[in-house]
Amino acid sequence: MILPLAILAILSVLALLLSVLVGSSSLPLADIQAAIFEDGDALAKTLVLELRLPRSLAAFATGGLLAVAGALMQVLLRNPLADPYVLGISGGAAVGALLAMIGGMGGFIVSGSAFAGALLSTMLVFGLAHGSGSWTPSRLLLTGVVVAAGWGAVITLMLALSPASRLPGMLYWLMGDLSYARTPWYALAILLATCVCVIPLGRSLNVLARGPLQAAALGVAVRPMEWGIYVAASLLTAVAVTTAGSIGFVGLVVPHMLRLMLGNDQRLILPACALAGGILLTLADTLARTVIAPEQLPVGVITALLGVPAFLILLHRSR
């Protein structure tokens, strides 16, 4: 159990290092070391400490948040297709954040609005999918897609009514943009705190993944745990959205790939998702910054190019 996490931790450090090294202007490793630990060149210090390193850490935190949220949703719904983006939770968070931004708000108010939007979307999807009976994977998936489309229409309306001067930045942010992510510490703290809280519950999550009836028979408090997963997944998605905009498919691809390689023990999968999701989005952001440098692609484009084929494969296998 320790070995896979140690390997992922080493890969995380290498991905962050690569992200700081590579860009429109490459830096030698010695300059990066001098900028971080010594009194190095002022330009290199600014480039590393104020631009690349905060952005790389923000990408890592966002990827980890989305991957852990996806893993929790897949446990709750016992459905490998569950993902904050596919189920419309990211759309609800984006609507909440945009409302706060259009109102001239900032900081924690934007994060709080995104959390409220994500929680509302979660309740809406699960409430509509449940109906008068129990949800099924197909019903839940269709409900999530419809709710996501509804949030997309609301976002389009908000963009149409927004001042023209704000449109480019808002559009880029909605496609997933880490250009202005300068304070990754809040997202990293939420990711670490969530992992610390949910990893001790791994055994109960393993039982819950087998079904609520079996979990209740084995002494798991099913309803409080389900509500806890609702709130945790909404919070993780909201923080990810406020940090980097709406980025899809990380929460779908990463947990599924890790389950194929490591099994389905949530005590291992959840911390592995935090690391592997961070690695994936850090590398995707590095690619987005460099593939057409000095221009930059939205990182959401890269994750979608990876996620859409994976989603179609999963949908085909689960039919």
Short mmCIF file of C-alpha atoms in Angstrom, two decimals:
data_model
loop_
_atom_site.label_atom_id
_atom_site.label_comp_id
_atom_site.label_asym_id
_atom_site.label_seq_id
_atom_site.Cartn_x
_atom_site.Cartn_y
_atom_site.Cartn_z
CA MET A 1 0.00 0.00 0.00
CA ILE A 2 2.87 2.39 0.76
CA LEU A 3 4.86 1.65 -2.42
CA PRO A 4 2.27 2.97 -4.96
CA LEU A 5 1.83 6.15 -2.92
CA ALA A 6 5.60 6.62 -2.68
CA ILE A 7 5.94 6.22 -6.45
CA LEU A 8 3.12 8.72 -7.04
CA ALA A 9 4.70 11.17 -4.58
CA ILE A 10 8.01 11.01 -6.48
CA LEU A 11 6.18 11.48 -9.78
CA SER A 12 4.36 14.47 -8.26
CA VAL A 13 7.66 16.17 -7.42
CA LEU A 14 9.00 15.43 -10.91
CA ALA A 15 5.84 16.79 -12.56
CA LEU A 16 6.04 20.00 -10.51
CA LEU A 17 9.73 20.36 -11.32
CA LEU A 18 9.07 19.86 -15.04
CA SER A 19 6.27 22.41 -14.91
CA VAL A 20 8.60 25.01 -13.39
CA LEU A 21 11.43 24.20 -15.80
CA VAL A 22 9.43 24.29 -19.03
CA GLY A 23 7.75 27.30 -20.54
CA SER A 24 8.00 29.91 -23.28
CA SER A 25 11.46 30.60 -21.83
CA SER A 26 13.18 27.56 -20.32
CA LEU A 27 15.24 27.84 -17.16
CA PRO A 28 18.20 25.68 -16.15
CA LEU A 29 17.79 23.68 -12.96
CA ALA A 30 20.62 25.64 -11.29
CA ASP A 31 18.73 28.93 -11.80
CA ILE A 32 15.57 27.45 -10.27
CA GLN A 33 17.49 26.17 -7.26
CA ALA A 34 19.15 29.58 -6.82
CA ALA A 35 15.79 31.37 -7.15
CA ILE A 36 14.15 29.21 -4.48
CA PHE A 37 16.93 28.63 -1.95
CA GLU A 38 19.42 31.44 -2.60
CA ASP A 39 19.64 35.04 -3.77
CA GLY A 40 19.45 34.25 -7.47
CA ASP A 41 18.80 36.43 -10.49
CA ALA A 42 15.87 38.79 -9.89
CA LEU A 43 14.15 37.91 -13.17
CA ALA A 44 14.46 34.17 -12.53
CA LYS A 45 13.20 34.65 -8.98
CA THR A 46 10.12 36.50 -10.22
CA LEU A 47 9.48 33.93 -12.95
CA VAL A 48 9.76 30.98 -10.57
CA LEU A 49 8.31 32.22 -7.28
CA GLU A 50 5.61 34.56 -8.55
CA LEU A 51 4.51 32.94 -11.82
CA ARG A 52 5.38 29.31 -12.48
CA LEU A 53 5.53 27.72 -9.02
CA PRO A 54 2.18 29.15 -7.77
CA ARG A 55 0.54 28.15 -11.06
CA SER A 56 2.00 24.63 -10.90
CA LEU A 57 0.87 24.17 -7.30
CA ALA A 58 -2.60 25.48 -8.19
CA ALA A 59 -2.81 22.98 -11.08
CA PHE A 60 -1.70 20.17 -8.77
CA ALA A 61 -4.25 21.11 -6.10
CA THR A 62 -7.08 21.47 -8.64
CA GLY A 63 -6.35 18.09 -10.22
CA GLY A 64 -6.25 16.42 -6.81
CA LEU A 65 -9.52 18.05 -5.73
CA LEU A 66 -11.36 16.94 -8.87
CA ALA A 67 -9.97 13.39 -8.75
CA VAL A 68 -10.90 12.89 -5.08
CA ALA A 69 -14.38 14.36 -5.71
CA GLY A 70 -14.84 11.95 -8.63
CA ALA A 71 -13.70 8.97 -6.56
CA LEU A 72 -16.14 9.85 -3.77
CA MET A 73 -19.02 10.24 -6.22
CA GLN A 74 -18.24 6.90 -7.83
CA VAL A 75 -18.26 5.19 -4.43
CA LEU A 76 -21.55 6.81 -3.48
CA LEU A 77 -23.29 5.96 -6.75
CA ARG A 78 -21.44 2.70 -7.48
CA ASN A 79 -21.04 4.01 -11.03
CA PRO A 80 -17.68 4.51 -12.81
CA LEU A 81 -19.25 7.20 -14.99
CA ALA A 82 -19.92 9.53 -12.05
CA ASP A 83 -17.87 12.73 -12.21
CA PRO A 84 -18.46 16.33 -11.01
CA TYR A 85 -18.30 17.64 -14.58
CA VAL A 86 -20.55 15.01 -16.18
CA LEU A 87 -23.14 15.21 -13.39
CA GLY A 88 -23.43 18.99 -13.63
CA ILE A 89 -21.83 19.80 -10.27
CA SER A 90 -19.04 21.80 -11.92
CA GLY A 91 -21.68 23.70 -13.91
CA GLY A 92 -23.56 24.64 -10.74
CA ALA A 93 -20.33 25.78 -9.10
CA ALA A 94 -19.44 27.84 -12.18
CA VAL A 95 -22.84 29.56 -12.16
CA GLY A 96 -22.46 30.44 -8.47
CA ALA A 97 -18.95 31.77 -8.98
CA LEU A 98 -19.93 33.81 -12.06
CA LEU A 99 -22.86 35.38 -10.21
CA ALA A 100 -20.49 36.53 -7.48
CA MET A 101 -17.96 37.79 -10.03
CA ILE A 102 -20.58 39.75 -11.99
CA GLY A 103 -21.73 41.27 -8.70
CA GLY A 104 -18.20 42.55 -8.11
CA MET A 105 -17.48 40.13 -5.27
CA GLY A 106 -14.20 38.34 -4.66
CA GLY A 107 -12.28 36.04 -2.37
CA PHE A 108 -14.32 33.84 -0.06
CA ILE A 109 -17.65 35.14 -1.37
CA VAL A 110 -16.86 33.69 -4.80
CA SER A 111 -15.85 30.39 -3.19
CA GLY A 112 -18.98 30.37 -1.03
CA SER A 113 -21.20 31.07 -4.02
CA ALA A 114 -19.51 28.29 -5.99
CA PHE A 115 -20.03 25.88 -3.07
CA ALA A 116 -23.72 26.83 -2.86
CA GLY A 117 -24.10 26.29 -6.60
CA ALA A 118 -22.34 22.92 -6.46
CA LEU A 119 -24.44 21.77 -3.51
CA LEU A 120 -27.65 22.91 -5.22
CA SER A 121 -26.68 21.04 -8.38
CA THR A 122 -25.86 17.91 -6.37
CA MET A 123 -29.23 17.90 -4.63
CA LEU A 124 -31.02 18.64 -7.90
CA VAL A 125 -29.36 15.79 -9.80
CA PHE A 126 -29.82 13.21 -7.06
CA GLY A 127 -33.36 14.33 -6.23
CA LEU A 128 -34.53 14.18 -9.85
CA ALA A 129 -32.73 10.90 -10.52
CA HIS A 130 -34.19 9.27 -7.42
CA GLY A 131 -37.78 10.23 -8.18
CA SER A 132 -40.27 7.98 -6.44
CA GLY A 133 -37.98 4.95 -6.52
CA SER A 134 -34.25 4.28 -6.43
CA TRP A 135 -31.77 5.72 -8.88
CA THR A 136 -30.16 3.66 -11.61
CA PRO A 137 -26.87 4.42 -13.38
CA SER A 138 -28.63 5.32 -16.63
CA ARG A 139 -31.21 7.54 -14.91
CA LEU A 140 -28.55 9.31 -12.90
CA LEU A 141 -26.32 9.82 -15.94
CA LEU A 142 -29.14 11.22 -18.06
CA THR A 143 -30.28 13.51 -15.26
CA GLY A 144 -26.74 14.80 -14.76
CA VAL A 145 -26.31 15.48 -18.48
CA VAL A 146 -29.62 17.38 -18.62
CA VAL A 147 -28.80 19.43 -15.51
CA ALA A 148 -25.33 20.18 -16.90
CA ALA A 149 -26.96 21.37 -20.15
CA GLY A 150 -29.30 23.57 -18.12
CA TRP A 151 -26.38 25.16 -16.26
CA GLY A 152 -24.68 25.66 -19.63
CA ALA A 153 -27.72 27.60 -20.84
CA VAL A 154 -27.69 29.75 -17.70
CA ILE A 155 -23.97 30.46 -18.19
CA THR A 156 -24.60 31.45 -21.82
CA LEU A 157 -27.35 33.84 -20.70
CA MET A 158 -25.05 35.38 -18.08
CA LEU A 159 -22.31 35.85 -20.65
CA ALA A 160 -24.74 37.45 -23.08
CA LEU A 161 -25.81 39.97 -20.43
CA SER A 162 -22.29 40.70 -19.16
CA PRO A 163 -20.23 43.75 -20.24
CA ALA A 164 -18.17 43.08 -23.36
CA SER A 165 -14.95 44.02 -21.56
CA ARG A 166 -15.34 41.05 -19.19
CA LEU A 167 -16.22 38.41 -21.77
CA PRO A 168 -12.72 37.23 -22.84
CA GLY A 169 -11.57 36.60 -19.29
CA MET A 170 -14.84 34.89 -18.30
CA LEU A 171 -14.82 32.65 -21.38
CA TYR A 172 -11.21 31.61 -20.84
CA TRP A 173 -11.91 30.90 -17.17
CA LEU A 174 -14.92 28.75 -18.08
CA MET A 175 -12.71 26.61 -20.35
CA GLY A 176 -10.27 26.04 -17.50
CA ASP A 177 -7.62 28.67 -17.01
CA LEU A 178 -4.76 28.74 -14.51
CA SER A 179 -3.18 31.98 -15.77
CA TYR A 180 -4.39 33.97 -12.76
CA ALA A 181 -4.03 31.25 -10.13
CA ARG A 182 -1.62 32.98 -7.78
CA THR A 183 -2.76 31.67 -4.38
CA PRO A 184 -2.76 27.86 -4.38
CA TRP A 185 -2.47 27.48 -0.60
CA TYR A 186 -6.21 27.53 0.10
CA ALA A 187 -6.87 24.77 -2.45
CA LEU A 188 -3.91 22.72 -1.19
CA ALA A 189 -5.13 23.07 2.41
CA ILE A 190 -8.66 21.90 1.47
CA LEU A 191 -7.22 18.93 -0.43
CA LEU A 192 -4.99 17.91 2.48
CA ALA A 193 -7.77 18.36 5.06
CA THR A 194 -10.21 16.30 2.99
CA CYS A 195 -7.73 13.46 2.58
CA VAL A 196 -6.99 13.48 6.31
CA CYS A 197 -10.73 13.27 7.05
CA VAL A 198 -11.81 10.65 4.50
CA ILE A 199 -8.87 8.23 4.51
CA PRO A 200 -9.73 6.90 8.02
CA LEU A 201 -13.23 6.22 6.65
CA GLY A 202 -11.80 4.06 3.86
CA ARG A 203 -13.03 0.79 5.35
CA SER A 204 -16.60 2.14 5.65
CA LEU A 205 -16.41 3.50 2.10
CA ASN A 206 -15.34 0.05 0.89
CA VAL A 207 -18.47 -1.40 2.45
CA LEU A 208 -20.69 1.40 1.14
CA ALA A 209 -19.41 0.71 -2.39
CA ARG A 210 -21.05 -2.73 -2.15
CA GLY A 211 -24.47 -1.17 -1.54
CA PRO A 212 -26.36 0.69 1.21
CA LEU A 213 -28.20 -2.38 2.49
CA GLN A 214 -25.02 -4.37 3.04
CA ALA A 215 -23.32 -1.34 4.55
CA ALA A 216 -26.20 -0.81 7.00
CA ALA A 217 -26.16 -4.51 7.92
CA LEU A 218 -22.46 -4.21 8.78
CA GLY A 219 -23.01 -1.22 11.05
CA VAL A 220 -22.18 1.69 8.75
CA ALA A 221 -24.23 4.85 9.33
CA VAL A 222 -25.30 5.04 5.69
CA ARG A 223 -27.34 8.24 5.61
CA PRO A 224 -24.82 10.46 7.46
CA MET A 225 -22.02 9.07 5.31
CA GLU A 226 -23.97 9.74 2.10
CA TRP A 227 -24.66 13.32 3.17
CA GLY A 228 -21.02 13.73 4.10
CA ILE A 229 -19.98 12.59 0.62
CA TYR A 230 -22.49 14.99 -0.97
CA VAL A 231 -21.06 17.93 0.96
CA ALA A 232 -17.41 16.90 0.53
CA ALA A 233 -17.73 16.39 -3.23
CA SER A 234 -19.52 19.73 -3.60
CA LEU A 235 -16.87 21.54 -1.54
CA LEU A 236 -13.97 19.98 -3.48
CA THR A 237 -15.61 20.84 -6.81
CA ALA A 238 -16.34 24.41 -5.71
CA VAL A 239 -12.74 25.03 -4.62
CA ALA A 240 -11.45 23.53 -7.88
CA VAL A 241 -13.79 25.71 -9.95
CA THR A 242 -12.88 28.92 -8.12
CA THR A 243 -9.18 28.10 -8.50
CA ALA A 244 -9.07 27.17 -12.19
CA GLY A 245 -12.50 27.41 -13.76
CA SER A 246 -14.52 24.53 -15.15
CA ILE A 247 -12.21 21.61 -15.97
CA GLY A 248 -13.79 18.35 -17.01
CA PHE A 249 -13.05 14.63 -16.93
CA VAL A 250 -10.20 14.59 -14.37
CA GLY A 251 -12.60 13.14 -11.80
CA LEU A 252 -13.69 10.51 -14.31
CA VAL A 253 -10.40 9.32 -15.76
CA VAL A 254 -8.08 9.29 -12.74
CA PRO A 255 -10.13 7.14 -10.30
CA HIS A 256 -10.97 4.64 -13.02
CA MET A 257 -7.35 4.23 -14.15
CA LEU A 258 -6.18 3.82 -10.56
CA ARG A 259 -8.80 1.18 -9.83
CA LEU A 260 -7.61 -0.78 -12.84
CA MET A 261 -4.02 -0.67 -11.53
CA LEU A 262 -4.43 -0.71 -7.72
CA GLY A 263 -7.75 -2.38 -7.01
CA ASN A 264 -10.76 -0.86 -5.26
CA ASP A 265 -9.54 -0.25 -1.69
CA GLN A 266 -10.57 3.33 -0.92
CA ARG A 267 -7.85 3.62 1.74
CA LEU A 268 -5.38 3.50 -1.16
CA ILE A 269 -7.46 4.94 -3.99
CA LEU A 270 -8.34 8.25 -2.33
CA PRO A 271 -4.78 9.44 -1.51
CA ALA A 272 -3.62 8.01 -4.85
CA CYS A 273 -6.31 10.09 -6.59
CA ALA A 274 -5.07 13.24 -4.83
CA LEU A 275 -1.54 12.62 -6.16
CA ALA A 276 -2.40 11.23 -9.60
CA GLY A 277 -5.00 13.93 -10.29
CA GLY A 278 -2.43 16.55 -9.38
CA ILE A 279 0.14 14.94 -11.68
CA LEU A 280 -2.32 14.77 -14.59
CA LEU A 281 -3.44 18.38 -14.39
CA THR A 282 0.08 19.70 -13.76
CA LEU A 283 1.33 17.94 -16.91
CA ALA A 284 -1.76 19.03 -18.86
CA ASP A 285 -1.20 22.65 -17.85
CA THR A 286 2.48 22.40 -18.80
CA LEU A 287 1.43 21.12 -22.22
CA ALA A 288 -1.18 23.88 -22.55
CA ARG A 289 1.49 26.50 -21.83
CA THR A 290 4.08 25.15 -24.23
CA VAL A 291 2.38 23.50 -27.21
CA ILE A 292 1.77 26.81 -29.03
CA ALA A 293 4.05 29.06 -26.92
CA PRO A 294 4.04 31.98 -26.36
CA GLU A 295 0.26 31.59 -26.74
CA GLN A 296 -1.54 29.41 -24.19
CA LEU A 297 -4.35 26.91 -24.52
CA PRO A 298 -7.02 26.53 -21.81
CA VAL A 299 -6.09 23.49 -19.75
CA GLY A 300 -9.70 22.30 -20.01
CA VAL A 301 -9.10 21.65 -23.71
CA ILE A 302 -6.29 19.22 -22.91
CA THR A 303 -8.27 17.33 -20.25
CA ALA A 304 -11.29 17.11 -22.55
CA LEU A 305 -9.18 15.60 -25.34
CA LEU A 306 -8.11 12.93 -22.84
CA GLY A 307 -11.42 12.54 -21.06
CA VAL A 308 -13.92 12.30 -23.90
CA PRO A 309 -12.44 9.07 -25.39
CA ALA A 310 -12.12 7.59 -21.88
CA PHE A 311 -15.77 8.47 -21.14
CA LEU A 312 -16.97 6.86 -24.37
CA ILE A 313 -14.95 3.70 -23.61
CA LEU A 314 -16.43 3.49 -20.11
CA LEU A 315 -19.94 4.11 -21.44
CA HIS A 316 -19.52 1.35 -24.01
CA ARG A 317 -18.17 -1.13 -21.43
CA SER A 318 -20.94 -0.39 -18.91
CA ARG A 319 -23.91 -0.68 -21.24
#
